XYZ file of C-alpha atoms in Angstrom:
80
model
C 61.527 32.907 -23.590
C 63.655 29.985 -23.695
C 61.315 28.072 -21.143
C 58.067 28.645 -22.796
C 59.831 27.827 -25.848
C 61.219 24.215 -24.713
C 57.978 23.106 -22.699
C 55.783 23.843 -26.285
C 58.829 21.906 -27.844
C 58.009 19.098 -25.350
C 54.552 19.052 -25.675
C 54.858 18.975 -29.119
C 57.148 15.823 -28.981
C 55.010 13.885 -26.148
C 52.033 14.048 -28.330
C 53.211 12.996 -31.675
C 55.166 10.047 -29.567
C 51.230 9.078 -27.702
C 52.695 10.272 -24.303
C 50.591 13.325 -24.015
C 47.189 12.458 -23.938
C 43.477 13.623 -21.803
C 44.236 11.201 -19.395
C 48.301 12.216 -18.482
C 47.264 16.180 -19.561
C 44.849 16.528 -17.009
C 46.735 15.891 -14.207
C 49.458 17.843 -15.059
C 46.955 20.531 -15.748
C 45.857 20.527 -12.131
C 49.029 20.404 -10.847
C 50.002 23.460 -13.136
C 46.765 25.544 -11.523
C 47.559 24.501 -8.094
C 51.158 25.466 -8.354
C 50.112 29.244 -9.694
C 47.647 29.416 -7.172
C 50.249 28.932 -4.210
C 52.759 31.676 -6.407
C 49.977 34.340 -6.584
C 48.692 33.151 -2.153
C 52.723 33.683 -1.936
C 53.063 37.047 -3.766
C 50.258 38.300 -1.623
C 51.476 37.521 1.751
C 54.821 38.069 0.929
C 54.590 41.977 1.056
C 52.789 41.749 4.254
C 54.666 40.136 6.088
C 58.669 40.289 7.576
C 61.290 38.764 4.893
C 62.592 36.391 7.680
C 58.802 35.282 8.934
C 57.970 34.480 5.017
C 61.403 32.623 4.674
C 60.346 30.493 7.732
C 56.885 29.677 6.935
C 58.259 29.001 3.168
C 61.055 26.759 4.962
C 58.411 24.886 7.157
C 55.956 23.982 4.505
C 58.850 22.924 2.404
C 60.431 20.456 5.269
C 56.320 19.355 5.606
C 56.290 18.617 1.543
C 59.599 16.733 1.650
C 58.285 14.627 5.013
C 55.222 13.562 2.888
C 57.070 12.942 -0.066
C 58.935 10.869 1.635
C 56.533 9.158 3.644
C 53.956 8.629 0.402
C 57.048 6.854 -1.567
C 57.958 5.071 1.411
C 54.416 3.296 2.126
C 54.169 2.600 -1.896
C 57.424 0.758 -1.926
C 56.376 -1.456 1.427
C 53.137 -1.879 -0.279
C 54.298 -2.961 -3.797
């Protein structure tokens, strides 16, 4: 309750300030569908498959996220 409560609150604030507009919404938008997407892929292959085999293949795509992370900020700060 207290989440959905604070990120209205926020929204609220960003737009009356002129931070929350089409053009910074949309993205986040994506972002937002993308991110439920890979919750409801997990919560499906989660029952099917062995608690420690899910916690590895969670593990590995989170060390291959972090490595390109990484890797994106560290070719924008040689570029800039």
């Amino acid at each position: 309750m207290f989440f959905t409560v604070a990120t209205v609150a926020l929204a609220f604030n960003l737009t009356i300030e002129g931070l929350l507009n089409a053009a910074t919404a949309l993205p986040g938008s994506i972002a937002m569908a993308t991110s439920f997407a890979g919750m409801f892929i997990g919560q499906a292959l989660r029952p099917r498959m062995q608690p420690d085999t899910f916690r590895r293949w969670f593990l590995i795509a989170m060390i291959f996220l972090g490595i390109y992370l990484a890797a994106s900020a560290g070719f924008t700060t040689l570029l800039s």
